[in-house]
PDB file of C-alpha atoms in Angstrom:
ATOM      1  CA  MET A   1      -4.688  -1.310 -30.237  1.00 83.00           C
ATOM      2  CA  LYS A   2      -3.729  -2.496 -26.626  1.00 82.00           C
ATOM      3  CA  SER A   3      -5.445  -5.932 -25.346  1.00 83.00           C
ATOM      4  CA  SER A   4      -7.556  -3.686 -22.996  1.00 81.00           C
ATOM      5  CA  THR A   5      -8.867  -1.396 -25.647  1.00 87.00           C
ATOM      6  CA  MET A   6      -9.891  -4.301 -28.025  1.00 89.00           C
ATOM      7  CA  TRP A   7     -11.741  -5.979 -25.191  1.00 86.00           C
ATOM      8  CA  SER A   8     -13.375  -2.596 -24.675  1.00 88.00           C
ATOM      9  CA  GLN A   9     -14.444  -2.223 -28.026  1.00 92.00           C
ATOM     10  CA  TYR A  10     -15.506  -5.796 -28.377  1.00 92.00           C
ATOM     11  CA  SER A  11     -17.986  -5.423 -25.443  1.00 91.00           C
ATOM     12  CA  MET A  12     -19.552  -2.177 -26.908  1.00 93.00           C
ATOM     13  CA  ILE A  13     -20.044  -3.681 -30.294  1.00 94.00           C
ATOM     14  CA  LYS A  14     -21.503  -6.952 -28.635  1.00 93.00           C
ATOM     15  CA  ALA A  15     -24.048  -4.604 -26.659  1.00 93.00           C
ATOM     16  CA  LEU A  16     -24.915  -2.609 -29.854  1.00 94.00           C
ATOM     17  CA  LEU A  17     -25.450  -5.564 -32.254  1.00 94.00           C
ATOM     18  CA  ASN A  18     -27.597  -7.470 -29.638  1.00 93.00           C
ATOM     19  CA  LEU A  19     -29.659  -4.222 -29.059  1.00 92.00           C
ATOM     20  CA  LYS A  20     -30.387  -3.205 -32.609  1.00 93.00           C
ATOM     21  CA  HIS A  21     -30.255  -6.632 -34.429  1.00 93.00           C
ATOM     22  CA  GLY A  22     -30.530  -9.427 -31.791  1.00 92.00           C
ATOM     23  CA  LEU A  23     -27.081 -10.788 -32.536  1.00 92.00           C
ATOM     24  CA  ASP A  24     -24.977 -12.245 -29.969  1.00 92.00           C
ATOM     25  CA  ILE A  25     -21.233 -12.375 -31.086  1.00 92.00           C
ATOM     26  CA  SER A  26     -20.204 -13.819 -27.787  1.00 89.00           C
ATOM     27  CA  LYS A  27     -20.991 -17.188 -29.702  1.00 89.00           C
ATOM     28  CA  TYR A  28     -18.078 -16.420 -32.127  1.00 92.00           C
ATOM     29  CA  MET A  29     -15.706 -18.624 -30.579  1.00 92.00           C
ATOM     30  CA  LYS A  30     -12.901 -17.703 -33.242  1.00 93.00           C
ATOM     31  CA  LEU A  31     -13.278 -14.087 -32.396  1.00 91.00           C
ATOM     32  CA  ARG A  32     -12.994 -14.771 -28.618  1.00 89.00           C
ATOM     33  CA  ALA A  33     -10.111 -16.919 -29.181  1.00 91.00           C
ATOM     34  CA  TYR A  34      -8.261 -14.096 -31.275  1.00 90.00           C
ATOM     35  CA  LEU A  35      -8.759 -11.609 -28.226  1.00 88.00           C
ATOM     36  CA  LYS A  36      -7.447 -14.012 -25.654  1.00 87.00           C
ATOM     37  CA  LYS A  37      -4.478 -14.714 -27.857  1.00 87.00           C
ATOM     38  CA  GLN A  38      -3.831 -11.006 -28.158  1.00 84.00           C
ATOM     39  CA  ASN A  39      -4.210 -10.803 -24.361  1.00 81.00           C
ATOM     40  CA  GLU A  40      -1.162 -13.234 -23.686  1.00 82.00           C
ATOM     41  CA  GLY A  41       1.845 -11.491 -22.091  1.00 76.00           C
ATOM     42  CA  TYR A  42       0.010  -8.099 -21.791  1.00 71.00           C
ATOM     43  CA  THR A  43       0.246  -6.342 -18.587  1.00 72.00           C
ATOM     44  CA  PRO A  44      -2.113  -3.473 -17.974  1.00 66.00           C
ATOM     45  CA  LYS A  45      -0.598  -0.207 -16.802  1.00 70.00           C
ATOM     46  CA  LYS A  46      -1.902   0.915 -13.234  1.00 75.00           C
ATOM     47  CA  SER A  47      -1.845   3.823 -11.289  1.00 76.00           C
ATOM     48  CA  LYS A  48       0.482   4.172  -8.456  1.00 84.00           C
ATOM     49  CA  VAL A  49      -0.123   3.139  -4.884  1.00 87.00           C
ATOM     50  CA  PHE A  50       1.031   5.426  -1.869  1.00 88.00           C
ATOM     51  CA  THR A  51       2.379   3.666   1.225  1.00 89.00           C
ATOM     52  CA  LYS A  52       1.057   4.569   4.675  1.00 90.00           C
ATOM     53  CA  GLU A  53       4.416   6.410   5.333  1.00 92.00           C
ATOM     54  CA  GLN A  54       4.010   8.614   2.260  1.00 92.00           C
ATOM     55  CA  PHE A  55       0.373   9.177   3.025  1.00 92.00           C
ATOM     56  CA  GLU A  56       1.250  10.320   6.520  1.00 94.00           C
ATOM     57  CA  ASP A  57       4.324  12.450   5.450  1.00 95.00           C
ATOM     58  CA  PHE A  58       2.298  14.469   2.990  1.00 94.00           C
ATOM     59  CA  LEU A  59      -0.396  15.182   5.613  1.00 94.00           C
ATOM     60  CA  ASN A  60       2.151  16.175   8.270  1.00 94.00           C
ATOM     61  CA  ASN A  61       4.885  18.225   6.449  1.00 95.00           C
ATOM     62  CA  ALA A  62       3.011  19.768   3.249  1.00 95.00           C
ATOM     63  CA  PRO A  63       1.858  23.302   4.103  1.00 95.00           C
ATOM     64  CA  ASP A  64      -1.746  23.749   4.347  1.00 94.00           C
ATOM     65  CA  GLU A  65      -1.532  27.230   2.937  1.00 93.00           C
ATOM     66  CA  GLN A  66      -0.917  25.653  -0.323  1.00 93.00           C
ATOM     67  CA  TYR A  67      -1.960  22.014  -0.162  1.00 94.00           C
ATOM     68  CA  LEU A  68      -5.125  21.932   1.981  1.00 95.00           C
ATOM     69  CA  GLY A  69      -7.463  21.279  -0.589  1.00 94.00           C
ATOM     70  CA  ILE A  70      -5.273  18.130  -1.816  1.00 94.00           C
ATOM     71  CA  LYS A  71      -4.803  16.806   1.750  1.00 95.00           C
ATOM     72  CA  VAL A  72      -8.877  16.711   2.016  1.00 95.00           C
ATOM     73  CA  VAL A  73      -8.867  14.921  -1.372  1.00 94.00           C
ATOM     74  CA  LEU A  74      -6.246  12.648  -0.263  1.00 94.00           C
ATOM     75  CA  VAL A  75      -8.236  12.030   3.131  1.00 95.00           C
ATOM     76  CA  ILE A  76     -11.580  11.356   1.489  1.00 95.00           C
ATOM     77  CA  GLY A  77     -10.356   9.469  -1.482  1.00 93.00           C
ATOM     78  CA  VAL A  78      -8.258   6.835   0.451  1.00 93.00           C
ATOM     79  CA  SER A  79     -10.916   6.618   3.363  1.00 94.00           C
ATOM     80  CA  GLY A  80     -13.726   5.646   1.011  1.00 92.00           C
ATOM     81  CA  ALA A  81     -11.813   4.014  -2.147  1.00 91.00           C
ATOM     82  CA  CYS A  82     -13.657   6.860  -4.234  1.00 91.00           C
ATOM     83  CA  ARG A  83     -13.633   6.921  -7.696  1.00 90.00           C
ATOM     84  CA  CYS A  84     -12.597  10.281  -9.390  1.00 89.00           C
ATOM     85  CA  ASP A  85     -16.114  11.002 -10.737  1.00 88.00           C
ATOM     86  CA  GLU A  86     -17.624  10.161  -7.388  1.00 90.00           C
ATOM     87  CA  MET A  87     -15.386  12.719  -5.725  1.00 91.00           C
ATOM     88  CA  VAL A  88     -15.968  15.411  -8.417  1.00 89.00           C
ATOM     89  CA  ASN A  89     -19.739  14.883  -7.937  1.00 90.00           C
ATOM     90  CA  MET A  90     -19.670  14.821  -4.183  1.00 92.00           C
ATOM     91  CA  THR A  91     -21.823  17.505  -2.721  1.00 93.00           C
ATOM     92  CA  ILE A  92     -22.092  19.145   0.753  1.00 94.00           C
ATOM     93  CA  ASP A  93     -25.249  17.331   1.251  1.00 93.00           C
ATOM     94  CA  ASN A  94     -23.561  13.878   1.017  1.00 94.00           C
ATOM     95  CA  ILE A  95     -21.288  14.692   3.857  1.00 95.00           C
ATOM     96  CA  GLU A  96     -22.435  14.916   7.785  1.00 95.00           C
ATOM     97  CA  ASP A  97     -20.296  16.049  10.730  1.00 95.00           C
ATOM     98  CA  LEU A  98     -21.079  14.004  13.570  1.00 94.00           C
ATOM     99  CA  GLY A  99     -18.550  15.415  15.977  1.00 91.00           C
ATOM    100  CA  SER A 100     -15.939  12.573  16.310  1.00 93.00           C
ATOM    101  CA  VAL A 101     -16.944  10.967  13.169  1.00 95.00           C
ATOM    102  CA  ILE A 102     -17.380  12.304   9.431  1.00 96.00           C
ATOM    103  CA  HIS A 103     -20.154  10.178   7.439  1.00 96.00           C
ATOM    104  CA  ILE A 104     -20.046  10.491   3.933  1.00 95.00           C
ATOM    105  CA  LYS A 105     -22.643   8.892   1.523  1.00 93.00           C
ATOM    106  CA  ILE A 106     -21.855   8.135  -2.373  1.00 89.00           C
ATOM    107  CA  PRO A 107     -25.599   7.708  -3.633  1.00 76.00           C
ATOM    108  CA  ASP A 108     -24.814   7.270  -7.349  1.00 72.00           C
ATOM    109  CA  SER A 109     -21.816   5.172  -8.067  1.00 72.00           C
ATOM    110  CA  LYS A 110     -20.657   3.331 -11.354  1.00 75.00           C
ATOM    111  CA  THR A 111     -22.321   0.045 -10.172  1.00 73.00           C
ATOM    112  CA  LYS A 112     -25.592   1.802  -9.229  1.00 77.00           C
ATOM    113  CA  LYS A 113     -25.098   0.553  -5.778  1.00 78.00           C
ATOM    114  CA  PRO A 114     -24.844   3.389  -3.049  1.00 83.00           C
ATOM    115  CA  ARG A 115     -22.463   3.054  -0.384  1.00 89.00           C
ATOM    116  CA  SER A 116     -21.002   5.096   2.760  1.00 92.00           C
ATOM    117  CA  PHE A 117     -17.920   5.282   4.530  1.00 94.00           C
ATOM    118  CA  THR A 118     -16.417   7.168   7.458  1.00 95.00           C
ATOM    119  CA  ILE A 119     -13.528   9.306   8.587  1.00 95.00           C
ATOM    120  CA  ILE A 120     -12.304   9.067  12.195  1.00 94.00           C
ATOM    121  CA  GLY A 121      -9.185  10.626  13.898  1.00 93.00           C
ATOM    122  CA  GLU A 122      -8.727  14.231  15.115  1.00 94.00           C
ATOM    123  CA  LYS A 123      -6.080  15.207  12.589  1.00 94.00           C
ATOM    124  CA  TYR A 124      -8.042  13.950   9.481  1.00 95.00           C
ATOM    125  CA  ILE A 125     -11.296  15.533  10.878  1.00 95.00           C
ATOM    126  CA  ASN A 126      -9.653  18.924  11.742  1.00 95.00           C
ATOM    127  CA  LEU A 127      -8.358  19.003   8.075  1.00 95.00           C
ATOM    128  CA  TYR A 128     -11.785  18.504   6.701  1.00 95.00           C
ATOM    129  CA  ARG A 129     -13.240  21.285   9.094  1.00 96.00           C
ATOM    130  CA  LYS A 130     -10.695  23.767   8.012  1.00 95.00           C
ATOM    131  CA  TYR A 131     -11.396  23.294   4.495  1.00 95.00           C
ATOM    132  CA  THR A 132     -14.938  23.495   4.891  1.00 94.00           C
ATOM    133  CA  SER A 133     -14.699  26.713   6.877  1.00 94.00           C
ATOM    134  CA  LEU A 134     -13.034  28.269   3.877  1.00 94.00           C
ATOM    135  CA  ARG A 135     -16.113  27.618   1.726  1.00 93.00           C
ATOM    136  CA  PRO A 136     -17.376  31.125   0.222  1.00 92.00           C
ATOM    137  CA  PRO A 137     -20.839  32.062   1.640  1.00 89.00           C
ATOM    138  CA  ALA A 138     -23.647  31.832  -0.467  1.00 85.00           C
ATOM    139  CA  MET A 139     -22.195  29.615  -2.852  1.00 87.00           C
ATOM    140  CA  GLU A 140     -24.485  28.347  -5.708  1.00 87.00           C
ATOM    141  CA  SER A 141     -22.967  25.267  -6.334  1.00 91.00           C
ATOM    142  CA  ARG A 142     -23.491  22.269  -4.038  1.00 92.00           C
ATOM    143  CA  ARG A 143     -20.196  20.628  -4.995  1.00 93.00           C
ATOM    144  CA  PHE A 144     -17.964  19.948  -2.028  1.00 94.00           C
ATOM    145  CA  PHE A 145     -14.615  20.221  -3.541  1.00 94.00           C
ATOM    146  CA  LEU A 146     -13.911  23.793  -4.752  1.00 93.00           C
ATOM    147  CA  LYS A 147     -10.666  25.231  -6.122  1.00 91.00           C
ATOM    148  CA  PHE A 148      -8.310  25.951  -3.320  1.00 93.00           C
ATOM    149  CA  GLN A 149      -5.239  28.447  -3.859  1.00 90.00           C
ATOM    150  CA  ASN A 150      -3.054  30.590  -1.635  1.00 89.00           C
ATOM    151  CA  GLY A 151      -5.031  29.707   1.508  1.00 90.00           C
ATOM    152  CA  LYS A 152      -8.424  30.159   0.351  1.00 91.00           C
ATOM    153  CA  CYS A 153     -11.450  28.520  -1.649  1.00 92.00           C
ATOM    154  CA  TYR A 154     -12.712  30.199  -4.678  1.00 91.00           C
ATOM    155  CA  ARG A 155     -15.971  30.010  -6.294  1.00 90.00           C
ATOM    156  CA  MET A 156     -14.902  27.471  -8.815  1.00 91.00           C
ATOM    157  CA  VAL A 157     -15.345  23.668  -8.603  1.00 90.00           C
ATOM    158  CA  MET A 158     -12.300  21.501  -8.567  1.00 90.00           C
ATOM    159  CA  GLY A 159     -11.397  19.726 -11.908  1.00 85.00           C
ATOM    160  CA  ILE A 160     -11.289  16.016 -12.259  1.00 84.00           C
ATOM    161  CA  HIS A 161      -7.753  16.077 -13.114  1.00 83.00           C
ATOM    162  CA  THR A 162      -6.854  17.250  -9.670  1.00 81.00           C
ATOM    163  CA  ILE A 163      -8.099  13.722  -8.473  1.00 86.00           C
ATOM    164  CA  SER A 164      -6.126  10.563  -9.078  1.00 85.00           C
ATOM    165  CA  HIS A 165      -7.302   7.026  -9.351  1.00 85.00           C
ATOM    166  CA  ALA A 166      -4.189   6.233  -7.023  1.00 89.00           C
ATOM    167  CA  LEU A 167      -6.310   6.988  -4.281  1.00 90.00           C
ATOM    168  CA  ARG A 168      -8.650   4.175  -4.990  1.00 90.00           C
ATOM    169  CA  ARG A 169      -6.061   1.705  -5.301  1.00 89.00           C
ATOM    170  CA  THR A 170      -4.186   2.992  -2.231  1.00 91.00           C
ATOM    171  CA  SER A 171      -7.384   2.356  -0.200  1.00 90.00           C
ATOM    172  CA  ALA A 172      -7.560  -1.092  -1.371  1.00 89.00           C
ATOM    173  CA  THR A 173      -4.142  -1.888  -0.651  1.00 88.00           C
ATOM    174  CA  LEU A 174      -3.814  -0.388   2.698  1.00 89.00           C
ATOM    175  CA  LEU A 175      -7.212  -2.125   3.697  1.00 89.00           C
ATOM    176  CA  VAL A 176      -5.991  -5.602   2.662  1.00 86.00           C
ATOM    177  CA  ASN A 177      -2.582  -5.002   4.240  1.00 84.00           C
ATOM    178  CA  GLY A 178      -4.389  -4.300   7.563  1.00 84.00           C
ATOM    179  CA  GLY A 179      -6.057  -7.707   7.281  1.00 83.00           C
ATOM    180  CA  ALA A 180      -9.222  -7.331   5.459  1.00 86.00           C
ATOM    181  CA  ASP A 181     -10.664 -10.101   3.468  1.00 86.00           C
ATOM    182  CA  ILE A 182     -12.036 -10.108  -0.226  1.00 87.00           C
ATOM    183  CA  THR A 183     -15.555  -9.746   1.195  1.00 89.00           C
ATOM    184  CA  CYS A 184     -14.845  -6.664   3.122  1.00 89.00           C
ATOM    185  CA  LEU A 185     -12.643  -5.261   0.053  1.00 87.00           C
ATOM    186  CA  LYS A 186     -15.660  -5.765  -2.204  1.00 87.00           C
ATOM    187  CA  ARG A 187     -18.208  -3.873   0.181  1.00 88.00           C
ATOM    188  CA  HIS A 188     -15.505  -1.134   0.850  1.00 89.00           C
ATOM    189  CA  GLY A 189     -15.058  -0.168  -2.674  1.00 87.00           C
ATOM    190  CA  GLY A 190     -18.287  -1.416  -4.165  1.00 85.00           C
ATOM    191  CA  TRP A 191     -17.004  -3.928  -6.432  1.00 84.00           C
ATOM    192  CA  ARG A 192     -19.178  -6.910  -7.757  1.00 82.00           C
ATOM    193  CA  SER A 193     -16.359  -9.124  -9.034  1.00 84.00           C
ATOM    194  CA  SER A 194     -13.440 -10.497  -6.829  1.00 85.00           C
ATOM    195  CA  THR A 195     -11.098 -10.488  -9.972  1.00 80.00           C
ATOM    196  CA  VAL A 196     -11.825  -6.774 -10.536  1.00 81.00           C
ATOM    197  CA  ALA A 197     -11.282  -6.058  -6.553  1.00 81.00           C
ATOM    198  CA  GLU A 198      -8.024  -8.131  -6.733  1.00 80.00           C
ATOM    199  CA  GLY A 199      -6.793  -6.126  -9.530  1.00 77.00           C
ATOM    200  CA  TYR A 200      -6.933  -3.027  -7.279  1.00 75.00           C
ATOM    201  CA  LEU A 201      -4.286  -4.434  -4.873  1.00 75.00           C
ATOM    202  CA  GLU A 202      -0.578  -3.650  -5.096  1.00 69.00           C
ATOM    203  CA  ASP A 203       1.877  -6.368  -3.740  1.00 64.00           C
ATOM    204  CA  SER A 204       3.552  -5.052  -0.570  1.00 62.00           C
ATOM    205  CA  LEU A 205       6.709  -5.913   1.039  1.00 64.00           C
ATOM    206  CA  SER A 206       4.919  -6.328   4.287  1.00 67.00           C
ATOM    207  CA  ASN A 207       2.537  -8.846   2.948  1.00 68.00           C
ATOM    208  CA  LYS A 208       5.406 -10.816   1.320  1.00 72.00           C
ATOM    209  CA  LYS A 209       7.326 -11.014   4.817  1.00 74.00           C
ATOM    210  CA  GLU A 210       4.077 -12.256   6.498  1.00 74.00           C
ATOM    211  CA  THR A 211       3.752 -14.960   3.692  1.00 74.00           C
ATOM    212  CA  ALA A 212       7.632 -16.187   4.264  1.00 80.00           C
ATOM    213  CA  LYS A 213       6.784 -16.084   7.944  1.00 80.00           C
ATOM    214  CA  LYS A 214       3.937 -18.617   7.403  1.00 78.00           C
ATOM    215  CA  ILE A 215       5.977 -20.807   5.147  1.00 82.00           C
ATOM    216  CA  LEU A 216       9.380 -20.742   6.670  1.00 81.00           C
ATOM    217  CA  MET A 217       8.537 -20.037  10.342  1.00 79.00           C
ATOM    218  CA  PRO A 218       5.237 -21.697  11.012  1.00 73.00           C
ATOM    219  CA  ASN A 219       6.012 -22.055  14.698  1.00 69.00           C
ATOM    220  CA  SER A 220       6.824 -18.494  15.276  1.00 58.00           C
ATOM    221  CA  SER A 221       3.055 -17.314  15.063  1.00 49.00           C
ATOM    222  CA  SER A 222       2.310 -19.858  18.127  1.00 49.00           C
ATOM    223  CA  LEU A 223       5.301 -19.085  20.204  1.00 47.00           C
ATOM    224  CA  GLY A 224       5.002 -15.291  19.810  1.00 47.00           C
ATOM    225  CA  LEU A 225       1.792 -14.823  21.754  1.00 42.00           C
ATOM    226  CA  ASN A 226       1.162 -11.842  23.929  1.00 46.00           C
ATOM    227  CA  ALA A 227      -0.055 -11.538  27.338  1.00 40.00           C
ATOM    228  CA  ALA A 228      -3.916 -11.602  26.978  1.00 41.00           C
ATOM    229  CA  SER A 229      -5.481 -10.522  30.171  1.00 41.00           C
ATOM    230  CA  ASP A 230      -4.319  -8.088  33.095  1.00 42.00           C
ATOM    231  CA  GLU A 231      -5.994 -10.388  35.581  1.00 41.00           C
ATOM    232  CA  ARG A 232      -3.703 -13.310  34.923  1.00 40.00           C
ATOM    233  CA  ASN A 233      -0.709 -13.942  37.107  1.00 42.00           C
ATOM    234  CA  SER A 234       2.727 -14.243  35.563  1.00 42.00           C
ATOM    235  CA  VAL A 235       5.786 -16.384  36.075  1.00 40.00           C
ATOM    236  CA  ASP A 236       9.414 -15.424  35.126  1.00 44.00           C
ATOM    237  CA  VAL A 237      11.489 -18.349  34.353  1.00 42.00           C
ATOM    238  CA  ASP A 238      15.261 -17.649  33.612  1.00 45.00           C
ATOM    239  CA  LEU A 239      17.044 -20.263  31.784  1.00 42.00           C
ATOM    240  CA  THR A 240      19.871 -18.150  30.480  1.00 44.00           C
ATOM    241  CA  ASP A 241      22.400 -19.945  32.764  1.00 45.00           C
ATOM    242  CA  VAL A 242      24.368 -21.953  30.174  1.00 41.00           C
ATOM    243  CA  GLU A 243      25.380 -24.248  33.340  1.00 44.00           C
ATOM    244  CA  THR A 244      21.909 -25.267  34.055  1.00 44.00           C
ATOM    245  CA  SER A 245      21.559 -28.819  32.945  1.00 48.00           C
ATOM    246  CA  LYS A 246      19.077 -29.937  30.360  1.00 49.00           C
ATOM    247  CA  LYS A 247      17.434 -32.264  33.105  1.00 49.00           C
ATOM    248  CA  SER A 248      16.969 -28.811  35.199  1.00 51.00           C
ATOM    249  CA  LYS A 249      15.562 -27.114  32.586  1.00 48.00           C
ATOM    250  CA  GLU A 250      12.895 -29.642  31.857  1.00 50.00           C
ATOM    251  CA  MET A 251      11.916 -30.017  35.337  1.00 50.00           C
ATOM    252  CA  LEU A 252      11.565 -26.298  35.629  1.00 46.00           C
ATOM    253  CA  LEU A 253       9.688 -25.788  32.599  1.00 47.00           C
ATOM    254  CA  ALA A 254       7.250 -28.863  33.631  1.00 49.00           C
ATOM    255  CA  ASN A 255       6.717 -27.279  37.043  1.00 50.00           C
ATOM    256  CA  SER A 256       5.816 -24.172  35.692  1.00 45.00           C
ATOM    257  CA  PHE A 257       3.052 -25.353  33.066  1.00 44.00           C
ATOM    258  CA  ASN A 258       1.856 -27.539  35.806  1.00 44.00           C
ATOM    259  CA  SER A 259       1.543 -24.720  38.425  1.00 41.00           C
ATOM    260  CA  THR A 260      -1.730 -22.605  38.945  1.00 41.00           C
ATOM    261  CA  GLN A 261      -0.346 -19.760  37.020  1.00 42.00           C
ATOM    262  CA  ASN A 262      -1.828 -18.918  33.493  1.00 43.00           C
ATOM    263  CA  SER A 263       0.618 -16.570  32.066  1.00 42.00           C
ATOM    264  CA  ILE A 264       4.438 -17.756  31.901  1.00 44.00           C
ATOM    265  CA  GLU A 265       7.432 -15.556  30.247  1.00 45.00           C
ATOM    266  CA  LEU A 266      10.371 -17.628  29.228  1.00 46.00           C
ATOM    267  CA  GLU A 267      13.875 -16.105  28.281  1.00 44.00           C
ATOM    268  CA  VAL A 268      16.018 -18.692  26.823  1.00 45.00           C
ATOM    269  CA  ASN A 269      19.534 -18.343  25.380  1.00 44.00           C
ATOM    270  CA  LYS A 270      20.513 -19.865  21.881  1.00 45.00           C
ATOM    271  CA  SER A 271      21.617 -23.091  23.468  1.00 45.00           C
ATOM    272  CA  GLY A 272      18.416 -23.742  25.183  1.00 44.00           C
ATOM    273  CA  SER A 273      15.737 -25.660  23.483  1.00 42.00           C
ATOM    274  CA  VAL A 274      12.014 -24.416  24.030  1.00 43.00           C
ATOM    275  CA  LEU A 275      10.472 -25.989  20.974  1.00 41.00           C
ATOM    276  CA  ASN A 276       9.118 -29.314  22.812  1.00 41.00           C
ATOM    277  CA  LEU A 277       8.341 -27.541  26.137  1.00 45.00           C
ATOM    278  CA  CYS A 278       8.905 -30.913  27.947  1.00 40.00           C
ATOM    279  CA  GLY A 279       5.568 -32.284  26.737  1.00 41.00           C
ATOM    280  CA  ALA A 280       3.612 -29.835  28.676  1.00 42.00           C
ATOM    281  CA  THR A 281      -0.051 -29.184  27.828  1.00 42.00           C
ATOM    282  CA  LEU A 282      -0.544 -25.490  27.136  1.00 43.00           C
ATOM    283  CA  ASN A 283      -4.164 -24.560  28.064  1.00 44.00           C
ATOM    284  CA  ASN A 284      -4.599 -20.783  27.982  1.00 45.00           C
ATOM    285  CA  CYS A 285      -0.883 -20.187  28.459  1.00 46.00           C
ATOM    286  CA  ASN A 286       0.761 -16.983  27.068  1.00 47.00           C
ATOM    287  CA  PHE A 287       4.576 -16.384  26.913  1.00 46.00           C
ATOM    288  CA  THR A 288       7.219 -14.438  25.167  1.00 48.00           C
ATOM    289  CA  ILE A 289      10.565 -15.892  24.154  1.00 48.00           C
ATOM    290  CA  ASN A 290      13.568 -13.858  23.648  1.00 47.00           C
ATOM    291  CA  MET A 291      16.584 -15.464  21.766  1.00 45.00           C
TER     292      MET A 291
END
């Protein structure tokens, strides 16, 4: 057995023996040590994760005549980090069209903790409305997802094999890549354990690049500020002239920062030094540096 299967079997046997015989096998340290030993070096196989580019490319380019049902599955699954069974059991009563927002409730989940989420964006909402408009009249089943083929919905519910667990992992990864913390992630996906929630994340190149910037270029974040308010004035200081002396540059910078202006844009060539900024105190100053 794989390590994950052994732990699953252990959990079921532990619950059964505790219920039927009042025996707690979690106290059998040799057994737990053996399971942990078998887990060493084991890497669980996880479902794939779609990138934001792949997500948008499919929605924009795949023909609705053939893939409209899959598109709606993709939008709802990624928006709500939905489990496969949550989407299969989703009914039309769980979804509310509020005009500019689609509000979806998931009343019964694996953790017995109801949650809800929204879908925004004209493109995504239009896909949802187009799909619901094709629902057969007087449909007995309240299930939302119906079989879609050749531009029409049939009086058959969509099977669970059509829905992938990759949507839940994709949702978690895109959320964290967008800057969400672990608390927001757990609330979004309905996870109780931080460890379990983090297991759904896929390392992305963009995150690795941001981490590298914080380690190798710590000053770049403080020097890369954008202009904050339209009400602030702007001073353009041109230091690109290589013949300008260092003393002149220092005086020009000092005078600029000591002025009443709140926003300063600097353009410095590679031979100019802007890291020290002549010891000026930066109070609410925003500037851009082009090297």
